Coordinates of N, CA and C in Angstrom, one line a residue:
M1 N 17.6 3.9 -20.6 CA 17.6 3.5 -19.2 C 18.7 2.5 -19.0
D2 N 19.4 2.6 -17.9 CA 20.5 1.7 -17.6 C 20.0 0.3 -17.6
H3 N 20.7 -0.7 -18.3 CA 20.2 -2.0 -18.3 C 20.2 -2.7 -17.0
Q4 N 21.0 -2.2 -16.0 CA 21.1 -2.8 -14.7 C 19.9 -2.3 -13.8
R5 N 19.2 -1.3 -14.2 CA 18.2 -0.7 -13.4 C 17.1 -1.7 -12.9
P6 N 16.5 -2.5 -13.8 CA 15.5 -3.4 -13.4 C 16.0 -4.4 -12.3
N7 N 17.2 -4.9 -12.4 CA 17.8 -5.8 -11.4 C 17.9 -5.0 -10.1
E8 N 18.3 -3.7 -10.2 CA 18.4 -3.0 -8.9 C 17.0 -2.8 -8.3
V9 N 16.0 -2.6 -9.1 CA 14.6 -2.5 -8.5 C 14.2 -3.8 -7.8
V10 N 14.5 -4.9 -8.5 CA 14.1 -6.2 -7.9 C 14.8 -6.4 -6.6
D11 N 16.1 -6.1 -6.5 CA 16.9 -6.2 -5.3 C 16.4 -5.3 -4.2
L12 N 16.0 -4.1 -4.5 CA 15.5 -3.2 -3.5 C 14.1 -3.7 -3.0
A13 N 13.3 -4.2 -3.9 CA 12.0 -4.7 -3.5 C 12.2 -5.8 -2.5
R14 N 13.1 -6.7 -2.8 CA 13.3 -7.8 -1.9 C 13.8 -7.4 -0.6
R15 N 14.8 -6.4 -0.6 CA 15.3 -6.0 0.7 C 14.3 -5.2 1.5
A16 N 13.5 -4.3 0.9 CA 12.5 -3.6 1.6 C 11.4 -4.5 2.1
G17 N 11.0 -5.5 1.3 CA 10.0 -6.4 1.7 C 10.5 -7.3 2.8
R18 N 11.8 -7.7 2.8 CA 12.3 -8.5 3.8 C 12.3 -7.8 5.2
V19 N 12.7 -6.5 5.2 CA 12.7 -5.7 6.4 C 11.3 -5.6 6.9
A20 N 10.3 -5.1 6.0 CA 9.0 -4.9 6.4 C 8.3 -6.2 6.9
G21 N 8.5 -7.2 6.1 CA 7.8 -8.5 6.5 C 8.3 -9.1 7.8
W22 N 9.7 -9.1 8.0 CA 10.2 -9.6 9.2 C 9.8 -8.8 10.4
A23 N 9.8 -7.5 10.3 CA 9.5 -6.6 11.4 C 8.0 -6.7 11.7
A24 N 7.2 -6.9 10.7 CA 5.7 -7.1 10.9 C 5.4 -8.4 11.7
R25 N 6.2 -9.4 11.3 CA 5.9 -10.7 11.9 C 6.4 -10.7 13.4
T26 N 7.6 -10.1 13.6 CA 8.1 -10.1 15.0 C 7.6 -8.9 15.8
G27 N 7.5 -7.8 15.1 CA 7.0 -6.6 15.8 C 7.7 -6.0 16.9
F28 N 8.8 -6.7 17.3 CA 9.6 -6.3 18.5 C 8.7 -6.3 19.8
Q29 N 7.5 -6.9 19.7 CA 6.6 -6.8 20.8 C 7.2 -7.6 22.0
F30 N 7.8 -8.7 21.7 CA 8.3 -9.6 22.8 C 9.5 -9.0 23.5
G31 N 10.1 -8.0 22.9 CA 11.4 -7.5 23.6 C 11.3 -6.1 24.0
R32 N 10.1 -5.6 24.3 CA 10.0 -4.1 24.6 C 10.7 -3.8 25.9
K33 N 10.9 -4.8 26.8 CA 11.5 -4.4 28.1 C 13.0 -4.7 28.1
L34 N 13.5 -5.2 27.0 CA 15.0 -5.5 26.9 C 15.8 -4.3 26.7
P35 N 17.0 -4.2 27.3 CA 17.8 -3.0 27.0 C 18.2 -2.9 25.6
G36 N 18.2 -1.7 25.0 CA 18.6 -1.5 23.7 C 17.6 -1.8 22.6
V37 N 16.5 -2.4 22.9 CA 15.5 -2.8 21.9 C 14.9 -1.6 21.2
D38 N 14.6 -0.5 22.0 CA 14.1 0.7 21.4 C 15.0 1.3 20.3
T39 N 16.3 1.3 20.6 CA 17.3 1.8 19.7 C 17.3 0.9 18.4
A40 N 17.3 -0.4 18.7 CA 17.3 -1.3 17.5 C 16.1 -1.1 16.7
E41 N 14.9 -1.0 17.3 CA 13.7 -0.8 16.5 C 13.7 0.5 15.7
R42 N 14.3 1.6 16.3 CA 14.4 2.8 15.5 C 15.3 2.6 14.3
G43 N 16.3 1.9 14.5 CA 17.3 1.6 13.4 C 16.6 0.8 12.3
I44 N 15.9 -0.2 12.6 CA 15.2 -1.0 11.6 C 14.2 -0.2 10.9
R45 N 13.4 0.6 11.6 CA 12.4 1.4 10.9 C 13.0 2.4 9.9
Q46 N 14.2 3.0 10.3 CA 14.9 3.9 9.4 C 15.4 3.2 8.2
V47 N 15.9 1.9 8.3 CA 16.3 1.2 7.2 C 15.1 0.9 6.3
E48 N 14.0 0.5 6.9 CA 12.8 0.2 6.2 C 12.3 1.4 5.4
R49 N 12.3 2.6 6.0 CA 11.9 3.8 5.3 C 12.8 4.1 4.1
T50 N 14.1 4.0 4.4 CA 15.1 4.3 3.4 C 15.0 3.4 2.2
L51 N 14.8 2.1 2.4 CA 14.7 1.2 1.3 C 13.5 1.4 0.5
L52 N 12.4 1.6 1.2 CA 11.1 1.8 0.5 C 11.1 3.1 -0.3
G53 N 11.7 4.1 0.3 CA 11.8 5.4 -0.4 C 12.6 5.3 -1.6
E54 N 13.8 4.6 -1.5 CA 14.6 4.4 -2.7 C 13.9 3.5 -3.7
L55 N 13.2 2.5 -3.3 CA 12.5 1.6 -4.2 C 11.4 2.4 -5.0
R56 N 10.7 3.3 -4.3 CA 9.7 4.1 -5.0 C 10.3 5.0 -6.0
R57 N 11.5 5.6 -5.7 CA 12.2 6.4 -6.7 C 12.6 5.6 -7.9
R58 N 13.1 4.4 -7.7 CA 13.6 3.6 -8.8 C 12.4 3.2 -9.7
L59 N 11.3 2.8 -9.0 CA 10.1 2.4 -9.7 C 9.5 3.6 -10.5
D60 N 9.6 4.8 -9.9 CA 9.2 5.9 -10.7 C 10.0 6.1 -12.0
D61 N 11.3 5.9 -11.8 CA 12.2 6.0 -13.0 C 11.8 5.0 -14.1
V62 N 11.5 3.8 -13.6 CA 11.3 2.7 -14.6 C 9.9 2.7 -15.2
D63 N 8.8 2.9 -14.4 CA 7.5 2.6 -14.8 C 6.5 3.8 -14.9
D64 N 6.9 4.9 -14.4 CA 5.9 6.0 -14.4 C 5.8 6.6 -15.8
P65 N 4.6 6.5 -16.4 CA 4.5 7.0 -17.8 C 4.6 8.5 -17.9
Y66 N 4.2 9.3 -16.8 CA 4.4 10.7 -16.8 C 5.8 11.1 -16.8
H67 N 6.6 10.4 -16.0 CA 8.1 10.6 -16.0 C 8.6 10.3 -17.3
A68 N 8.2 9.2 -17.9 CA 8.7 8.8 -19.3 C 8.4 9.9 -20.3
A69 N 7.2 10.4 -20.2 CA 6.7 11.4 -21.2 C 7.6 12.7 -21.0
L70 N 7.8 13.1 -19.8 CA 8.7 14.3 -19.6 C 10.1 14.1 -20.1
A71 N 10.6 12.9 -19.8 CA 12.0 12.6 -20.2 C 12.1 12.5 -21.7
A72 N 11.1 11.9 -22.4 CA 11.1 11.8 -23.8 C 11.0 13.2 -24.5
A73 N 10.1 14.1 -23.9 CA 9.9 15.4 -24.4 C 11.2 16.2 -24.3
S74 N 12.0 16.0 -23.2 CA 13.3 16.7 -23.1 C 14.2 16.2 -24.2
A75 N 14.2 14.8 -24.4 CA 15.1 14.3 -25.4 C 14.7 14.8 -26.8
M76 N 13.4 14.9 -27.1 CA 13.0 15.3 -28.4 C 13.4 16.7 -28.7
N77 N 13.4 17.6 -27.7 CA 13.9 18.9 -27.9 C 15.3 19.0 -28.4
R78 N 16.1 17.9 -28.1 CA 17.5 17.9 -28.5 C 17.6 17.2 -29.8
N79 N 16.5 16.6 -30.3 CA 16.5 15.9 -31.6 C 15.7 16.5 -32.7
D80 N 14.9 15.7 -33.4 CA 14.2 16.3 -34.6 C 12.7 16.7 -34.3
G81 N 12.2 16.3 -33.1 CA 10.9 16.7 -32.7 C 9.8 15.8 -33.3
N82 N 10.2 14.7 -34.0 CA 9.2 13.9 -34.6 C 8.5 13.0 -33.6
P83 N 7.1 12.8 -33.7 CA 6.4 12.0 -32.8 C 6.9 10.5 -32.8
R84 N 7.0 9.9 -31.6 CA 7.5 8.5 -31.5 C 6.3 7.6 -31.5
V85 N 6.5 6.5 -32.2 CA 5.5 5.4 -32.2 C 6.2 4.1 -31.8
V86 N 5.7 3.4 -30.8 CA 6.3 2.2 -30.3 C 5.9 1.1 -31.3
E87 N 6.9 0.3 -31.7 CA 6.7 -0.8 -32.6 C 5.8 -1.9 -32.0
A88 N 4.8 -2.4 -32.7 CA 4.0 -3.4 -32.3 C 3.1 -3.9 -33.4
G89 N 2.4 -5.0 -33.2 CA 1.6 -5.5 -34.3 C 0.2 -5.0 -34.3
A90 N -0.1 -3.9 -33.6 CA -1.4 -3.4 -33.6 C -1.3 -1.9 -33.8
T91 N -2.5 -1.2 -34.0 CA -2.5 0.2 -34.1 C -2.1 0.9 -32.8
L92 N -1.1 1.8 -32.9 CA -0.6 2.5 -31.8 C -1.0 4.0 -31.8
V93 N -0.9 4.6 -30.6 CA -1.2 6.0 -30.5 C 0.2 6.7 -30.6
P94 N 0.3 7.7 -31.6 CA 1.5 8.5 -31.7 C 1.8 9.2 -30.4
V95 N 3.0 9.1 -29.9 CA 3.4 9.8 -28.7 C 4.1 11.1 -29.0
R96 N 3.3 12.2 -29.0 CA 3.9 13.5 -29.4 C 4.3 14.2 -28.1
H97 N 5.5 14.1 -27.7 CA 5.9 14.6 -26.4 C 6.0 16.1 -26.3
H98 N 5.8 16.8 -27.5 CA 5.7 18.2 -27.4 C 4.4 18.7 -26.9
D99 N 3.4 17.7 -26.9 CA 2.0 18.0 -26.4 C 2.1 18.0 -24.9
E100 N 0.9 18.2 -24.3 CA 0.8 18.2 -22.8 C 1.3 16.9 -22.3
P101 N 2.1 16.9 -21.2 CA 2.7 15.7 -20.7 C 1.6 14.7 -20.3
L102 N 0.5 15.1 -19.8 CA -0.6 14.2 -19.4 C -1.1 13.4 -20.6
R103 N -1.3 14.1 -21.8 CA -1.7 13.4 -23.0 C -0.6 12.4 -23.5
A104 N 0.6 12.8 -23.4 CA 1.7 11.9 -23.8 C 1.8 10.7 -22.9
A105 N 1.6 10.9 -21.6 CA 1.6 9.8 -20.6 C 0.5 8.8 -20.9
M106 N -0.7 9.3 -21.3 CA -1.8 8.4 -21.6 C -1.4 7.6 -22.8
A107 N -0.8 8.3 -23.8 CA -0.4 7.5 -25.0 C 0.6 6.4 -24.7
E108 N 1.5 6.8 -23.7 CA 2.5 5.8 -23.3 C 1.8 4.5 -22.7
L109 N 0.8 4.8 -21.9 CA 0.0 3.7 -21.2 C -0.7 2.9 -22.3
L110 N -1.4 3.5 -23.2 CA -2.1 2.8 -24.2 C -1.2 1.9 -25.1
N111 N 0.0 2.5 -25.4 CA 0.9 1.7 -26.2 C 1.5 0.5 -25.4
H112 N 1.7 0.7 -24.0 CA 2.1 -0.4 -23.2 C 1.1 -1.5 -23.2
S113 N -0.2 -1.2 -23.2 CA -1.2 -2.2 -23.1 C -1.2 -3.1 -24.4
I114 N -0.7 -2.6 -25.5 CA -0.6 -3.4 -26.7 C 0.6 -4.3 -26.6
G115 N 1.8 -3.8 -26.1 CA 3.0 -4.5 -26.1 C 3.1 -5.5 -25.0
F116 N 2.3 -5.4 -23.9 CA 2.5 -6.2 -22.7 C 1.8 -7.5 -22.9
G117 N 2.4 -8.6 -22.5 CA 1.8 -9.9 -22.3 C 1.1 -10.0 -20.9
R118 N 0.5 -11.1 -20.6 CA -0.2 -11.2 -19.3 C 0.8 -11.1 -18.1
E119 N 2.0 -11.7 -18.2 CA 2.9 -11.6 -17.1 C 3.5 -10.2 -16.9
R120 N 3.8 -9.6 -18.0 CA 4.4 -8.2 -17.9 C 3.3 -7.2 -17.4
A121 N 2.1 -7.4 -17.8 CA 1.0 -6.6 -17.4 C 0.8 -6.7 -15.9
R122 N 0.9 -8.0 -15.4 CA 0.7 -8.2 -14.0 C 1.9 -7.6 -13.2
E123 N 3.1 -7.8 -13.7 CA 4.3 -7.2 -13.1 C 4.1 -5.6 -13.0
Y124 N 3.6 -5.0 -14.0 CA 3.5 -3.6 -14.0 C 2.4 -3.2 -13.0
L125 N 1.3 -3.9 -12.9 CA 0.3 -3.6 -11.9 C 0.8 -3.7 -10.5
Y126 N 1.6 -4.8 -10.2 CA 2.1 -5.0 -8.9 C 3.2 -3.9 -8.6
A127 N 4.0 -3.5 -9.5 CA 5.0 -2.4 -9.3 C 4.3 -1.1 -9.0
T128 N 3.2 -0.8 -9.7 CA 2.4 0.4 -9.5 C 1.8 0.4 -8.1
I129 N 1.3 -0.7 -7.6 CA 0.7 -0.8 -6.3 C 1.8 -0.7 -5.3
L130 N 2.9 -1.4 -5.5 CA 4.0 -1.3 -4.5 C 4.6 0.1 -4.3
R131 N 4.6 0.8 -5.4 CA 5.1 2.2 -5.3 C 4.2 3.1 -4.4
Q132 N 2.9 2.7 -4.2 CA 2.0 3.6 -3.5 C 2.0 3.2 -2.0
L133 N 2.6 2.1 -1.6 CA 2.5 1.7 -0.2 C 3.4 2.4 0.7
T134 N 3.0 2.7 1.9 CA 3.9 3.2 3.0 C 4.5 2.0 3.7
P135 N 5.5 2.2 4.5 CA 6.1 1.1 5.3 C 5.1 0.5 6.3
D136 N 4.3 1.3 6.9 CA 3.2 0.8 7.8 C 2.2 0.0 7.1
E137 N 1.8 0.4 5.9 CA 0.9 -0.4 5.1 C 1.5 -1.7 4.7
A138 N 2.8 -1.7 4.4 CA 3.4 -3.0 4.1 C 3.4 -3.9 5.3
R139 N 3.6 -3.4 6.4 CA 3.5 -4.2 7.7 C 2.1 -4.8 7.8
I140 N 1.1 -4.0 7.6 CA -0.3 -4.4 7.8 C -0.6 -5.6 6.8
L141 N -0.2 -5.4 5.6 CA -0.4 -6.4 4.5 C 0.3 -7.7 4.9
S142 N 1.5 -7.6 5.5 CA 2.3 -8.8 5.9 C 1.5 -9.5 7.0
A143 N 0.9 -8.7 8.0 CA 0.2 -9.3 9.1 C -1.1 -10.0 8.6
L144 N -1.7 -9.5 7.5 CA -2.9 -10.1 6.9 C -2.6 -11.3 6.0
S145 N -1.3 -11.4 5.6 CA -1.0 -12.3 4.4 C -1.3 -13.7 4.6
D146 N -1.4 -14.2 5.9 CA -1.8 -15.6 6.1 C -3.3 -15.9 6.0
G147 N -4.1 -14.8 5.7 CA -5.5 -15.0 5.5 C -6.3 -14.8 6.8
S148 N -5.7 -14.6 7.9 CA -6.5 -14.5 9.2 C -7.2 -13.2 9.2
P149 N -8.5 -13.2 9.7 CA -9.3 -12.0 9.8 C -8.9 -11.2 11.1
F150 N -9.1 -9.9 11.1 CA -8.9 -9.1 12.2 C -10.1 -8.3 12.5
P151 N -10.5 -8.0 13.7 CA -11.7 -7.2 13.9 C -11.5 -5.7 13.4
A152 N -12.5 -5.2 13.0 CA -12.6 -3.8 12.5 C -13.9 -3.2 12.9
V153 N -13.9 -1.9 13.2 CA -15.2 -1.2 13.5 C -15.3 0.1 12.8
D154 N -16.5 0.5 12.6 CA -16.9 1.9 12.2 C -17.6 2.4 13.4
V155 N -17.4 3.7 13.7 CA -18.1 4.4 14.8 C -19.0 5.4 14.1
A156 N -20.3 5.2 14.4 CA -21.3 6.1 13.8 C -22.1 6.8 14.8
E157 N -22.8 7.9 14.4 CA -23.7 8.7 15.3 C -25.1 8.1 15.1
R158 N -25.7 7.7 16.2 CA -27.0 7.1 16.2 C -28.0 8.3 16.1
T159 N -29.0 8.1 15.2 CA -30.0 9.1 15.1 C -31.1 9.0 16.2
G160 N -32.0 9.9 16.2 CA -33.1 9.9 17.2 C -34.0 8.7 17.2
V161 N -34.1 8.1 16.0 CA -35.0 6.9 15.9 C -34.2 5.6 16.0
G162 N -32.9 5.7 16.3 CA -32.1 4.5 16.5 C -31.4 4.1 15.2
A163 N -31.6 4.8 14.1 CA -30.9 4.4 12.9 C -29.5 4.9 12.9
T164 N -28.7 4.4 11.9 CA -27.3 4.9 11.8 C -27.2 6.2 11.1
G165 N -26.6 7.2 11.7 CA -26.4 8.4 11.1 C -25.0 8.5 10.4
R166 N -24.3 9.7 10.5 CA -23.1 9.8 9.8 C -22.0 9.0 10.5
I167 N -21.1 8.5 9.7 CA -19.9 7.7 10.2 C -18.8 8.7 10.6
V168 N -18.4 8.6 11.8 CA -17.3 9.5 12.3 C -15.9 8.9 12.3
L169 N -15.9 7.6 12.2 CA -14.6 6.9 12.1 C -14.8 5.6 11.4
R170 N -14.0 5.4 10.4 CA -14.1 4.1 9.5 C -12.8 3.3 9.7
N171 N -13.0 2.0 9.8 CA -12.0 1.0 9.6 C -10.9 1.1 10.7
A172 N -11.3 1.3 11.9 CA -10.4 1.1 13.1 C -10.2 -0.4 13.3
S173 N -9.0 -0.8 13.6 CA -8.8 -2.2 13.7 C -7.5 -2.5 14.6
T174 N -7.5 -3.7 15.1 CA -6.4 -4.2 15.9 C -5.2 -4.6 15.1
V175 N -5.4 -4.7 13.8 CA -4.3 -5.3 12.9 C -3.1 -4.4 12.9
G176 N -3.3 -3.1 13.2 CA -2.1 -2.2 13.2 C -1.2 -2.5 14.3
K177 N -1.7 -2.7 15.5 CA -0.8 -3.0 16.7 C -0.2 -4.4 16.5
S178 N -0.9 -5.3 15.9 CA -0.4 -6.7 15.7 C 0.8 -6.6 14.7
A179 N 0.7 -5.7 13.7 CA 1.7 -5.5 12.7 C 2.9 -4.6 13.2
G180 N 2.7 -3.9 14.3 CA 3.7 -3.1 14.9 C 4.0 -1.8 14.1
V181 N 2.9 -1.2 13.6 CA 3.0 0.0 12.8 C 3.6 1.2 13.7
S182 N 4.2 2.1 13.0 CA 4.8 3.3 13.6 C 3.8 4.3 14.1
L183 N 2.7 4.4 13.3 CA 1.6 5.4 13.6 C 0.3 4.7 13.8
P184 N 0.0 4.2 15.0 CA -1.2 3.4 15.3 C -2.5 4.3 15.0
D185 N -2.4 5.6 15.2 CA -3.6 6.4 15.0 C -3.9 6.6 13.6
Q186 N -3.0 6.2 12.7 CA -3.3 6.3 11.2 C -3.8 4.9 10.6
V187 N -4.0 3.9 11.5 CA -4.5 2.6 11.0 C -5.8 2.7 10.2
P188 N -6.8 3.5 10.7 CA -8.0 3.6 9.9 C -7.8 4.1 8.5
G189 N -6.9 5.1 8.3 CA -6.5 5.6 7.0 C -5.8 4.6 6.2
Y190 N -4.8 3.9 6.8 CA -4.1 2.9 6.1 C -5.0 1.8 5.5
L191 N -5.9 1.4 6.4 CA -6.9 0.3 5.9 C -7.8 0.9 4.8
T192 N -8.2 2.1 4.9 CA -9.0 2.7 3.8 C -8.3 2.7 2.5
R193 N -7.0 3.1 2.6 CA -6.2 3.1 1.4 C -6.0 1.7 0.8
L194 N -5.7 0.7 1.7 CA -5.5 -0.7 1.2 C -6.8 -1.2 0.6
I195 N -7.9 -0.9 1.2 CA -9.2 -1.3 0.6 C -9.4 -0.6 -0.8
G196 N -9.0 0.6 -0.9 CA -9.1 1.3 -2.1 C -8.2 0.7 -3.2
L197 N -7.1 0.2 -2.8 CA -6.2 -0.4 -3.8 C -6.6 -1.9 -4.1
G198 N -7.6 -2.4 -3.4 CA -8.1 -3.7 -3.7 C -7.3 -4.8 -3.0
L199 N -6.4 -4.4 -2.1 CA -5.6 -5.4 -1.4 C -6.3 -6.0 -0.2
V200 N -7.2 -5.3 0.4 CA -7.9 -5.7 1.6 C -9.4 -5.6 1.5
E201 N -10.1 -6.5 2.1 CA -11.6 -6.4 2.1 C -12.2 -6.5 3.5
L202 N -13.4 -5.9 3.6 CA -14.2 -6.0 4.8 C -15.2 -7.1 4.7
D203 N -15.5 -7.7 5.8 CA -16.5 -8.7 5.9 C -17.4 -8.6 7.1
E204 N -18.3 -9.5 7.3 CA -19.1 -9.5 8.5 C -18.4 -9.8 9.8
E205 N -19.0 -9.4 10.9 CA -18.5 -9.7 12.2 C -18.3 -11.2 12.4
V206 N -17.2 -11.5 13.1 CA -16.9 -12.9 13.5 C -17.0 -13.0 15.0
P207 N -18.1 -13.8 15.5 CA -18.3 -13.8 16.9 C -17.1 -14.4 17.7
S208 N -16.3 -15.3 17.1 CA -15.2 -15.9 17.8 C -14.1 -14.8 18.1
L209 N -14.2 -13.7 17.5 CA -13.2 -12.6 17.8 C -13.7 -11.6 18.9
E210 N -14.7 -12.0 19.7 CA -15.3 -11.1 20.6 C -14.3 -10.5 21.5
T211 N -13.3 -11.2 22.1 CA -12.3 -10.6 22.9 C -11.6 -9.5 22.2
Q212 N -11.2 -9.8 21.0 CA -10.4 -8.8 20.2 C -11.3 -7.5 19.9
Y213 N -12.6 -7.7 19.7 CA -13.5 -6.6 19.5 C -13.5 -5.7 20.8
E214 N -13.5 -6.4 22.0 CA -13.5 -5.6 23.2 C -12.3 -4.8 23.4
I215 N -11.1 -5.5 23.0 CA -9.9 -4.7 23.1 C -9.8 -3.6 22.1
L216 N -10.4 -3.8 20.9 CA -10.4 -2.7 20.0 C -11.2 -1.5 20.5
L217 N -12.3 -1.8 21.2 CA -13.1 -0.7 21.7 C -12.5 0.2 22.8
T218 N -11.4 -0.4 23.3 CA -10.6 0.4 24.3 C -9.4 1.2 23.6
D219 N -9.3 1.0 22.3 CA -8.3 1.7 21.6 C -8.4 3.2 21.7
E220 N -7.3 3.9 21.8 CA -7.4 5.4 22.1 C -8.0 6.1 20.9
T221 N -7.8 5.7 19.7 CA -8.4 6.4 18.5 C -9.9 6.3 18.6
V222 N -10.4 5.1 18.9 CA -11.9 4.8 19.0 C -12.5 5.6 20.1
R223 N -11.8 5.6 21.3 CA -12.4 6.3 22.5 C -12.4 7.8 22.3
E224 N -11.4 8.3 21.6 CA -11.4 9.8 21.4 C -12.6 10.2 20.5
V225 N -12.9 9.4 19.5 CA -14.0 9.7 18.6 C -15.3 9.5 19.3
E226 N -15.4 8.5 20.2 CA -16.7 8.3 20.9 C -17.0 9.5 21.8
K227 N -15.9 10.2 22.3 CA -16.2 11.3 23.2 C -16.8 12.5 22.5
R228 N -16.7 12.5 21.2 CA -17.2 13.6 20.4 C -18.6 13.4 19.9
V229 N -19.1 12.2 20.2 CA -20.4 11.8 19.6 C -21.4 11.6 20.8
K230 N -22.6 12.1 20.7 CA -23.5 12.0 21.8 C -24.1 10.6 21.9
R231 N -24.6 10.1 20.7 CA -25.2 8.8 20.7 C -24.4 7.9 19.8
V232 N -23.6 7.0 20.3 CA -22.7 6.2 19.6 C -23.3 4.9 19.1
K233 N -23.0 4.5 17.9 CA -23.3 3.2 17.4 C -22.1 2.6 16.7
V234 N -21.7 1.4 17.2 CA -20.5 0.8 16.7 C -20.9 -0.3 15.7
I235 N -20.3 -0.3 14.6 CA -20.6 -1.3 13.5 C -19.4 -2.2 13.4
R236 N -19.6 -3.5 13.8 CA -18.5 -4.4 13.8 C -18.4 -5.1 12.4
R237 N -17.1 -5.2 12.0 CA -16.8 -5.9 10.8 C -15.5 -6.7 11.0
T238 N -15.0 -7.4 10.0 CA -13.7 -8.0 10.0 C -12.9 -7.5 8.8
V239 N -11.6 -7.5 8.9 CA -10.8 -7.1 7.7 C -9.9 -8.3 7.4
H240 N -9.7 -8.6 6.1 CA -8.8 -9.7 5.7 C -8.3 -9.4 4.3
I241 N -7.2 -10.1 4.0 CA -6.6 -9.9 2.7 C -7.5 -10.3 1.6
S242 N -7.5 -9.6 0.5 CA -8.4 -9.9 -0.7 C -7.7 -10.9 -1.6
R243 N -8.4 -11.3 -2.7 CA -7.8 -12.2 -3.6 C -6.6 -11.5 -4.3
L244 N -6.8 -10.2 -4.7 CA -5.7 -9.5 -5.3 C -4.6 -9.3 -4.4
G245 N -4.9 -9.0 -3.1 CA -3.9 -8.8 -2.1 C -3.0 -10.1 -1.9
A246 N -3.7 -11.2 -1.9 CA -3.0 -12.5 -1.7 C -2.1 -12.8 -2.9
Q247 N -2.5 -12.5 -4.1 CA -1.7 -12.6 -5.3 C -0.5 -11.7 -5.3
F248 N -0.8 -10.4 -4.9 CA 0.2 -9.4 -4.8 C 1.3 -9.8 -3.8
W249 N 0.8 -10.3 -2.6 CA 1.8 -10.7 -1.6 C 2.6 -11.9 -2.1
Q250 N 2.0 -12.9 -2.7 CA 2.7 -14.0 -3.3 C 3.8 -13.6 -4.2
A251 N 3.6 -12.6 -5.0 CA 4.6 -12.1 -5.9 C 5.7 -11.3 -5.3
C252 N 5.4 -10.7 -4.1 CA 6.3 -9.7 -3.5 C 6.9 -10.3 -2.2
D253 N 6.4 -11.4 -1.7 CA 6.8 -11.9 -0.4 C 8.3 -12.2 -0.3
P254 N 9.0 -11.4 0.5 CA 10.5 -11.6 0.5 C 10.9 -12.9 1.1
S255 N 10.1 -13.6 1.8 CA 10.5 -14.9 2.4 C 10.6 -16.0 1.3
L256 N 10.0 -15.7 0.1 CA 10.0 -16.7 -1.0 C 11.1 -16.4 -1.9
A257 N 11.9 -15.3 -1.7 CA 12.9 -14.9 -2.6 C 14.1 -15.9 -2.6

């Protein structure tokens, strides 16, 4: 691997985060009526997508064990074919790259776990998370990064006895509009992914956010779902950054670079 590649990854991460973080905080909401703002916004979003796409490609090259297994297998075919064992002070798993790539990739990960210290393991975790984020999800995380809660709702179908039936929409929230995402209708999916990554958590309803809940209930995505349900039950929650999310943001926050 080129010895300059890690520095390139760090630089790309900072640049992508700077664009996503700044755009999420400003959102261009204040300038929607100004001439040329739409063009400028499209340009910034394109830069954001390009940087994050290139960042994911670089991270794949550096950290993806499956990619490493395939690359090593190709190299072994040009050499003696002997299994590689990473040097360390503990028992390691032989990495036989002529075996199935999935098995070789798992061996790579197990050997990484022996050689990594605490800080390197944390960096690897954060790089893996960062590689999975979309630009819109980065914006949402930036909007949540100060710890403020945002209203969130699930829309369920009420049963005949008044109980909650199937959930027809999960994790609708106003945080997407506040963050200035490109695809507002995908916010429920974005939040579901961020929750799955452990970066965001749901909590109980906050009465002080009543006005924001009312605004959320007028959201087009929520209203479209309600039209398809005969007996609607709305479950109110809040969404906020998790402990892992706060640690992740602290490590990646471009404003601290």
